[in-house]
Amino acid sequence: MEHKFERQASFGWLLNVVANHASKEFDKRLKEKGLTLALWPTLMCLWEKEGMTQREIAQTSKVESSTTTRTLDKLETLGLVERQADPESRRSFRIFLTAEGRALKNEVIHLPVEVNQQILSSLNPDEQKTMIGLLQKMVAQV
């Protein structure tokens, strides 16, 4: 039996189109604030819990450790985070937000909500709830 592939009916293709659009829109809005999409996962982790090690940030944000190192370097250069010696380990650092890094949260935390609302706007409220629920169910299996 032949399996016919139709791009317009392909779950992966459709999801990729929506995800790429959301990423581009979010990145555009972050750039207006002097940030990039690459910095976002690390900032979110630190806004949720300061004082994590680089390894903990990488694990929590689901980003490669080497990428996290570069991200922290960039955030440090921007004056948003600082590394402090870890009292429990001479080889690692704990990462803390600066006052500017903490204040930035209030300027940008609404951006993903706005992008999500824009992306979901073609669906009615019940469809939106169903879509989120189905995606959460799928993510739980990954």
PDB file of N, CA, C and O in Angstrom, residues 52-56 83-95:
ATOM      1  N   MET A  52      21.299  29.425  40.483  1.00  0.00           N
ATOM      2  CA  MET A  52      21.543  28.103  39.910  1.00  0.00           C
ATOM      3  C   MET A  52      22.959  28.057  39.338  1.00  0.00           C
ATOM      4  O   MET A  52      23.533  29.082  38.996  1.00  0.00           O
ATOM      5  N   THR A  53      23.469  26.835  39.194  1.00  0.00           N
ATOM      6  CA  THR A  53      24.746  26.668  38.504  1.00  0.00           C
ATOM      7  C   THR A  53      24.471  26.670  37.002  1.00  0.00           C
ATOM      8  O   THR A  53      23.328  26.520  36.569  1.00  0.00           O
ATOM      9  N   GLN A  54      25.541  26.802  36.232  1.00  0.00           N
ATOM     10  CA  GLN A  54      25.404  26.757  34.778  1.00  0.00           C
ATOM     11  C   GLN A  54      24.788  25.428  34.345  1.00  0.00           C
ATOM     12  O   GLN A  54      23.926  25.393  33.468  1.00  0.00           O
ATOM     13  N   ARG A  55      25.217  24.341  34.954  1.00  0.00           N
ATOM     14  CA  ARG A  55      24.684  23.016  34.616  1.00  0.00           C
ATOM     15  C   ARG A  55      23.180  22.939  34.896  1.00  0.00           C
ATOM     16  O   ARG A  55      22.417  22.413  34.087  1.00  0.00           O
ATOM     17  N   GLU A  56      22.754  23.476  36.034  1.00  0.00           N
ATOM     18  CA  GLU A  56      21.325  23.469  36.379  1.00  0.00           C
ATOM     19  C   GLU A  56      20.515  24.300  35.377  1.00  0.00           C
ATOM     20  O   GLU A  56      19.415  23.911  34.985  1.00  0.00           O
ATOM     21  N   ARG A  83      28.303  36.131  37.720  1.00  0.00           N
ATOM     22  CA  ARG A  83      28.714  34.830  38.247  1.00  0.00           C
ATOM     23  C   ARG A  83      29.322  35.057  39.622  1.00  0.00           C
ATOM     24  O   ARG A  83      30.136  35.964  39.799  1.00  0.00           O
ATOM     25  N   GLN A  84      28.912  34.213  40.567  1.00  0.00           N
ATOM     26  CA  GLN A  84      29.489  34.277  41.906  1.00  0.00           C
ATOM     27  C   GLN A  84      30.033  32.904  42.253  1.00  0.00           C
ATOM     28  O   GLN A  84      29.435  31.888  41.898  1.00  0.00           O
ATOM     29  N   ALA A  85      31.159  32.874  42.946  1.00  0.00           N
ATOM     30  CA  ALA A  85      31.771  31.606  43.328  1.00  0.00           C
ATOM     31  C   ALA A  85      30.770  30.757  44.102  1.00  0.00           C
ATOM     32  O   ALA A  85      30.026  31.267  44.933  1.00  0.00           O
ATOM     33  N   ASP A  86      30.755  29.474  43.801  1.00  0.00           N
ATOM     34  CA  ASP A  86      29.878  28.530  44.477  1.00  0.00           C
ATOM     35  C   ASP A  86      30.574  28.077  45.760  1.00  0.00           C
ATOM     36  O   ASP A  86      31.641  27.472  45.705  1.00  0.00           O
ATOM     37  N   PRO A  87      29.994  28.368  46.927  1.00  0.00           N
ATOM     38  CA  PRO A  87      30.650  27.980  48.182  1.00  0.00           C
ATOM     39  C   PRO A  87      30.805  26.462  48.344  1.00  0.00           C
ATOM     40  O   PRO A  87      31.647  26.006  49.095  1.00  0.00           O
ATOM     41  N   GLU A  88      30.006  25.689  47.597  1.00  0.00           N
ATOM     42  CA  GLU A  88      30.057  24.231  47.718  1.00  0.00           C
ATOM     43  C   GLU A  88      31.023  23.579  46.724  1.00  0.00           C
ATOM     44  O   GLU A  88      31.304  22.398  46.824  1.00  0.00           O
ATOM     45  N   SER A  89      31.484  24.351  45.728  1.00  0.00           N
ATOM     46  CA  SER A  89      32.364  23.776  44.715  1.00  0.00           C
ATOM     47  C   SER A  89      33.310  24.845  44.189  1.00  0.00           C
ATOM     48  O   SER A  89      32.865  25.885  43.696  1.00  0.00           O
ATOM     49  N   ARG A  90      34.604  24.572  44.259  1.00  0.00           N
ATOM     50  CA  ARG A  90      35.575  25.564  43.787  1.00  0.00           C
ATOM     51  C   ARG A  90      35.560  25.707  42.277  1.00  0.00           C
ATOM     52  O   ARG A  90      36.046  26.699  41.748  1.00  0.00           O
ATOM     53  N   ARG A  91      35.021  24.701  41.584  1.00  0.00           N
ATOM     54  CA  ARG A  91      35.067  24.727  40.117  1.00  0.00           C
ATOM     55  C   ARG A  91      33.833  25.332  39.455  1.00  0.00           C
ATOM     56  O   ARG A  91      33.819  25.520  38.246  1.00  0.00           O
ATOM     57  N   SER A  92      32.787  25.584  40.204  1.00  0.00           N
ATOM     58  CA  SER A  92      31.585  26.103  39.544  1.00  0.00           C
ATOM     59  C   SER A  92      31.145  27.435  40.142  1.00  0.00           C
ATOM     60  O   SER A  92      31.617  27.861  41.193  1.00  0.00           O
ATOM     61  N   PHE A  93      30.263  28.077  39.417  1.00  0.00           N
ATOM     62  CA  PHE A  93      29.738  29.383  39.810  1.00  0.00           C
ATOM     63  C   PHE A  93      28.229  29.290  39.946  1.00  0.00           C
ATOM     64  O   PHE A  93      27.574  28.469  39.308  1.00  0.00           O
ATOM     65  N   ARG A  94      27.694  30.160  40.755  1.00  0.00           N
ATOM     66  CA  ARG A  94      26.247  30.345  40.849  1.00  0.00           C
ATOM     67  C   ARG A  94      25.928  31.611  40.061  1.00  0.00           C
ATOM     68  O   ARG A  94      26.686  32.577  40.082  1.00  0.00           O
ATOM     69  N   ILE A  95      24.812  31.581  39.353  1.00  0.00           N
ATOM     70  CA  ILE A  95      24.456  32.705  38.482  1.00  0.00           C
ATOM     71  C   ILE A  95      23.328  33.505  39.119  1.00  0.00           C
ATOM     72  O   ILE A  95      22.294  32.944  39.498  1.00  0.00           O
TER      73      ILE A  95
END
